[in-house]
Each structure stands twice: as structure tokens, then as C-alpha cells.
XYZ file of C-alpha atoms in Angstrom:
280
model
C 58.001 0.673 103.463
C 61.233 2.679 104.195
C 62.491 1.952 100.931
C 59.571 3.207 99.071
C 59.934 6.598 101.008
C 63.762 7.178 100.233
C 63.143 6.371 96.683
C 59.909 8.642 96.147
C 62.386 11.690 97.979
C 64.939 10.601 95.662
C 62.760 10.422 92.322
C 62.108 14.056 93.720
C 65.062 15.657 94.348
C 65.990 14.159 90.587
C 62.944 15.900 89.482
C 63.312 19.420 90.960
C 67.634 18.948 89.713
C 66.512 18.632 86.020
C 63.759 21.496 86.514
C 66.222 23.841 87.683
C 69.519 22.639 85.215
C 66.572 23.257 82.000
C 65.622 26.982 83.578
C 68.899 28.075 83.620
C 69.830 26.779 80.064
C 67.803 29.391 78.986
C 69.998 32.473 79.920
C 73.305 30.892 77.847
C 74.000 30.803 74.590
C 72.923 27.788 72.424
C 75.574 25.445 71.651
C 73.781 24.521 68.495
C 73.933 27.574 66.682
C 70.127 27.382 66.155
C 68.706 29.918 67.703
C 64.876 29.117 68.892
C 64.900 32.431 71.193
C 68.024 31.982 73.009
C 70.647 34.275 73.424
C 73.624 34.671 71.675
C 77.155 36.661 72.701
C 79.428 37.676 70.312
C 82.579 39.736 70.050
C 82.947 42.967 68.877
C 85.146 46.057 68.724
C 83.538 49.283 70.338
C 85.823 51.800 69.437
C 86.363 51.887 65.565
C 83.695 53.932 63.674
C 82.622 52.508 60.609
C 83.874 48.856 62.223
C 82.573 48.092 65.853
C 81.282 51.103 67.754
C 78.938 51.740 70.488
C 77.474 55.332 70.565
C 76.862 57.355 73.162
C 73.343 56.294 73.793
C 74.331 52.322 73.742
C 74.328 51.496 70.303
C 76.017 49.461 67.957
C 76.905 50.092 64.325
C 79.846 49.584 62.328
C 80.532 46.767 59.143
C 81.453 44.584 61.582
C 78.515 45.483 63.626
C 76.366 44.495 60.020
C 77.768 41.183 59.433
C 77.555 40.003 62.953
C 73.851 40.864 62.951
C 73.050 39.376 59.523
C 75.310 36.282 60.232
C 73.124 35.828 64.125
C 69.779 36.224 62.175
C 70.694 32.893 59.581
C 71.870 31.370 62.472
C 67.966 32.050 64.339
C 68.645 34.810 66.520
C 66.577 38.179 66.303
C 68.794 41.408 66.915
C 67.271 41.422 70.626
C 68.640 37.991 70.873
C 72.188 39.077 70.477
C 74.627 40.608 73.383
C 77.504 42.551 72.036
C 81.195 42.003 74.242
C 83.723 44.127 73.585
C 86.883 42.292 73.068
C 90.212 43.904 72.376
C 92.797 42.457 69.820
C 95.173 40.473 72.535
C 91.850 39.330 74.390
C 90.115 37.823 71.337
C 91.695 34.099 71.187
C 91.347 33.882 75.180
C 87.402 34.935 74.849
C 86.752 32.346 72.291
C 88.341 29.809 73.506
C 86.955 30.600 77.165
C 83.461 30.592 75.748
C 82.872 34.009 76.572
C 81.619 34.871 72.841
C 80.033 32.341 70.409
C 81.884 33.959 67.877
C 83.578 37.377 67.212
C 83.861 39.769 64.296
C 86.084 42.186 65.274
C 88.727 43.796 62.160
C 89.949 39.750 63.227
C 92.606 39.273 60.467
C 92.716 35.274 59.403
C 96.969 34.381 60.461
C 98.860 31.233 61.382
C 99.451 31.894 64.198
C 95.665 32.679 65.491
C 94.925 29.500 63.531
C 96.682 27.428 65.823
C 94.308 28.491 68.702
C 90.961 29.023 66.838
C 89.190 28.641 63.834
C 87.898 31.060 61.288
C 85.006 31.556 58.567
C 84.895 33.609 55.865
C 87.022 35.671 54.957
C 84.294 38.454 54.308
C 86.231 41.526 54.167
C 89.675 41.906 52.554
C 91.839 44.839 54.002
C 95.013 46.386 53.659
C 97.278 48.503 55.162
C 97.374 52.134 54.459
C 97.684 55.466 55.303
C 95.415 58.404 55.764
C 96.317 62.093 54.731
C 94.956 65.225 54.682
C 92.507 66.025 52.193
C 94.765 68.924 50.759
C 97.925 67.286 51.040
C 99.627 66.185 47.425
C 103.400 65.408 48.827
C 102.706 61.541 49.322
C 102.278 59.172 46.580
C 103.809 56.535 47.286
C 105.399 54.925 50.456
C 108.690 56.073 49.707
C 107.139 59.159 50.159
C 106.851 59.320 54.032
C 110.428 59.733 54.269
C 111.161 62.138 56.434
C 107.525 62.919 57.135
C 106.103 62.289 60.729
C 104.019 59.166 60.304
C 101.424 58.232 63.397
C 100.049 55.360 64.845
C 98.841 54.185 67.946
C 100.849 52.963 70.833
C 101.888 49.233 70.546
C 100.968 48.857 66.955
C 103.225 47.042 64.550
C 101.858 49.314 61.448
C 103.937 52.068 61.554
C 107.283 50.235 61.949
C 106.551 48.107 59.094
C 106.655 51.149 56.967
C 109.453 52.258 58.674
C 111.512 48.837 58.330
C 110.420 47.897 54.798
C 109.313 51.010 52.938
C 110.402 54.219 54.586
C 113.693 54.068 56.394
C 113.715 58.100 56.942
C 109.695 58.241 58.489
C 109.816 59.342 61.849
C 107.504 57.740 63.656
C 104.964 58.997 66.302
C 103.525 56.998 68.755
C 100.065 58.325 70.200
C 97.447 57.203 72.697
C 94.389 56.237 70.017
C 93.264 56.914 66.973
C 91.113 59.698 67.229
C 94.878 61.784 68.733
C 96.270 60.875 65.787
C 93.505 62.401 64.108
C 93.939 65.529 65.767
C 97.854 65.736 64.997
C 96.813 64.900 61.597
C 94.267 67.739 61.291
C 96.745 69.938 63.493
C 99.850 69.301 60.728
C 102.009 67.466 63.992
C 101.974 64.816 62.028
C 101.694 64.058 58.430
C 99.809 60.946 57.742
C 98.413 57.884 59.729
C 98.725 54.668 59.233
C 96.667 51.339 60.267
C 93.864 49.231 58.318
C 92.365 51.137 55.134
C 88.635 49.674 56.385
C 89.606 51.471 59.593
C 91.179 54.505 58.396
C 88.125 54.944 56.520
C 86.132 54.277 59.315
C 87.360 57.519 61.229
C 87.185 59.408 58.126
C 83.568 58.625 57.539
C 82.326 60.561 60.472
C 80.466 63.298 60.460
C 83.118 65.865 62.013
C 85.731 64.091 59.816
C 84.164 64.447 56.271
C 86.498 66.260 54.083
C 89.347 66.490 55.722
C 90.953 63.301 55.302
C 91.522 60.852 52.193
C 93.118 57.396 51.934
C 96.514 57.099 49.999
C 95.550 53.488 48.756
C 99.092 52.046 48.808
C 97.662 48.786 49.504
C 101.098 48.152 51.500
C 99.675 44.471 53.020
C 96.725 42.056 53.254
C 94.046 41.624 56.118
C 91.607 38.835 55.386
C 89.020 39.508 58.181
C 87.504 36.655 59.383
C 85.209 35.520 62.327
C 86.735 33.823 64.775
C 85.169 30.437 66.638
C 86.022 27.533 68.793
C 88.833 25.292 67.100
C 87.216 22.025 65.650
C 83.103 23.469 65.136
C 83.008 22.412 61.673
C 79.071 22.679 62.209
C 78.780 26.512 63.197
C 82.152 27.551 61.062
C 79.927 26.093 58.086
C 76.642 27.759 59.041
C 78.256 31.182 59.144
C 80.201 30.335 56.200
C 76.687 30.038 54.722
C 75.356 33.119 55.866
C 78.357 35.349 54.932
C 77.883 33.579 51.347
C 74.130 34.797 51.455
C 75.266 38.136 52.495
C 76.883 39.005 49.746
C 74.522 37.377 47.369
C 71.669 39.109 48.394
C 73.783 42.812 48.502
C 73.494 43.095 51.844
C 77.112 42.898 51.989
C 77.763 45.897 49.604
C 74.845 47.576 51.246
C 76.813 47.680 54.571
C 80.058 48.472 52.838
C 78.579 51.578 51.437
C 77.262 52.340 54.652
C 80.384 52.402 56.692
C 82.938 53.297 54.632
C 81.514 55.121 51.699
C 82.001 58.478 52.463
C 85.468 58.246 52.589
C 86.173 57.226 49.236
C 86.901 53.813 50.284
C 87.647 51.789 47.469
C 86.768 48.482 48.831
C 88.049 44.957 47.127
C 84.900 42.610 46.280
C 83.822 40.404 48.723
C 86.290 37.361 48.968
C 85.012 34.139 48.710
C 85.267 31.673 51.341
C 88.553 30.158 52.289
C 90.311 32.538 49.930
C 92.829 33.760 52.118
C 94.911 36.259 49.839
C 98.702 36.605 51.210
């Protein structure tokens, strides 16, 4: 009789254990990559217009922005399914491998060395490095050109002092805070040209307060094969989004959202790469 009694507690306990472990399954992000009205978190920048940005009043737009919402939707999530995470350039292999984000699409250029810690589809978007002038200014043509000329970028960036080491031995070389300050020097004449991602530079120059001032040089000086970053070894989701960024383009979306973003800087964007096509 005592026997029966521990074992009906028991079969209850078990009962109420699995109850509660299948509630709160529904608050994290499916492992499957199926959707069916879970959530989904994935990585973003939040301070790049035209890239990954959240405005004022909690939005989020930018390319990046685009493809992460297109690639969530083939994968079964609706946009109010999705919860952006901003996650900054020496955070991003630590988030994904953490399991912070699903997966993150963040100006995430495809490298050995990230390779070695994650995995990457696509690449959907190929960049390059650049610089940014003002509208009105003729001196620069080429690289070789920034000799002598105050060339900005933002503190701990490599961009700048590859120009310096490999193209412009004479640039001097201003370090400021963000962006946007270098922006301001730019607009200001401190300094005579920026330099970082063209998608990015093009980005900033897309705003509204920026239209018209600025232009791209398009010296092309390296290549960025943006990718979206995932947990090393998930063949199955790496393929699925691989699918989706295919679609993308297929469909136009793709050249919809580049035209969107980056258009009204005279962005001169490269087609859409196809997958695995990592250019060097």
C-alpha cells in the first residue's frame, strides 16, 4: 500500500517537472530553425545607418536590418517573432558561440580567423574599403592621393593605418571617437576624408542631414565578404539561411534593400555574391 502511494507522488512530481520544462521552452529560441511562433534572437549592429540602426523611437532598419528579417521569415518567424541584440565587432564570436543570438548579421566580414570559432552563410554582401570625401572636393583620386591629407577614422580601427602602411605613407592620420565626429571634421575641413567600409560610408552619407555633402571615392582598396555568423558545425541552419539569402536575391528583394540603404549615396554596389564565393 505504501508503495503505491510513493509511486503515484512520484508519477506526479514527473508530471508537473515536464509541464513546467515544456512552458518555459516557449520563451527561447528554437533550436530547429523552424519557427512555429517561437522567438528568435539575432545579432545586429545599432549604430550604422543604412546597416544596423535603431532610431530614436526603437526601431530597426538598416541592409543588415533587411536581410536578417527576410532570412527569420524563410526560417518561420514573423517580424514580431524576432528580438534584435546589439552586438559589437569584438563581442560577436563570444555571443554566438554563448548562444546569446541564433545568428548575427552585423557588417560580419567572412575571415580565417573568425572561421576557426564560428561558421558563416552567405556571403550576401560584398564590401570594400574606401573613403568618403566631401562632395566638392576634386584633390583625391586615387589613394596615393591622401598623402599629406588628414585622413579619419575611428578609434581602434585598423582602416586608416592600412592606408597609411600600404598606400599613403605621408596621410596623417586622425583618430576620433565615432563615426558621426568624423563626419563633422569632415564637413568642418579638420579633416579631409574618412575611411572605413564603402556599405558603411554610404550608410552615413545616406541620411537625411548628410545628403549632398559627401561622396564615396570608390578606390575599392580591400574586400569584405559579409556573412552571417552561426554556431560552428549547424550544417542544418547554415543551409537554411543559405537558402533564404539565395531567394533573396532571386526574388529582388535583395536589390530592393540595397537601393534602400545605400542608394542615395551613389553607392555603387557589386552584385550579390553567390554562396561560398568568398572573393580575396
Amino acid at each position: 500500500m505504501q508503495l503505491r502511494k510513493v509511486t503515484a507522488a512520484s508519477a506526479a512530481v514527473l508530471a508537473l517537472a515536464l509541464t513546467a520544462t515544456a512552458c518555459g521552452s516557449d520563451d527561447k529560441d528554437d533550436a530547429s530553425g523552424s519557427g512555429g511562433g517561437k522567438k528568435i534572437t539575432i545579432g545586429i549592429k545599432i549604430d550604422q545607418p543604412g546597416i544596423g540602426l535603431k532610431t530614436p523611437d526603437g526601431k530597426y532598419t538598416g541592409f543588415d536590418v533587411d536581410v536578417a528579417t527576410y532570412v527569420a521569415k524563410e526560417l518561420g518567424y514573423d517580424a514580431a517573432d524576432i528580438t534584435f541584440k546589439e552586438t559589437k565587432s569584438a563581442d560577436r564570436e563570444t555571443s554566438i558561440e554563448r548562444g546569446d543570438v541564433k545568428f548575427i548579421a552585423a557588417s560580419y566580414s567572412i575571415n580565417d580567423e573568425r572561421l576557426k570559432k564560428v561558421d558563416f552563410a552567405g556571403p550576401y554582401l560584398l564590401a570594400h574599403q574606401d573613403i568618403l570625401v566631401r562632395a566638392d572636393d576634386d584633390s583625391i583620386k586615387s589613394p596615393e592621393d591622401l598623402n599629406n591629407k588628414k585622413l579619419c577614422s575611428v578609434a581602434g580601427s585598423t582602416s586608416a593605418q592600412n592606408v597609411h602602411d600600404k598606400l599613403a605613407p605621408k596621410a596623417q592620420l586622425q583618430e576620433y571617437g565615432g563615426y558621426s565626429e568624423c563626419l563633422t571634421g569632415l564637413e568642418n575641413k579638420a579633416v579631409d576624408a574618412l575611411t572605413t567600409d564603402d556599405s558603411i560610408l554610404a550608410g552615413y552619407a545616406s541620411q537625411d542631414a548628410n545628403k549632398g555633402k559627401f561622396k564615396l571615392a570608390g578606390f575599392k582598396m580591400t574586400n569584405e565578404n559579409y556573412g552571417i555568423g552561426l554556431k560552428k558545425g549547424d550544417a542544418d541552419l547554415k543551409k537554411k539561411i543559405n537558402d533564404a539569402l539565395t531567394k533573396m536575391v532571386s526574388d529582388g528583394s535583395w536589390k530592393k534593400a540595397v537601393d534602400a540603404n545605400f542608394g542615395p549615396a551613389g553607392y555603387k554596389n557589386e552584385e550579390a555574391p553567390k554562396i561560398g564565393d568568398i572573393v580575396k
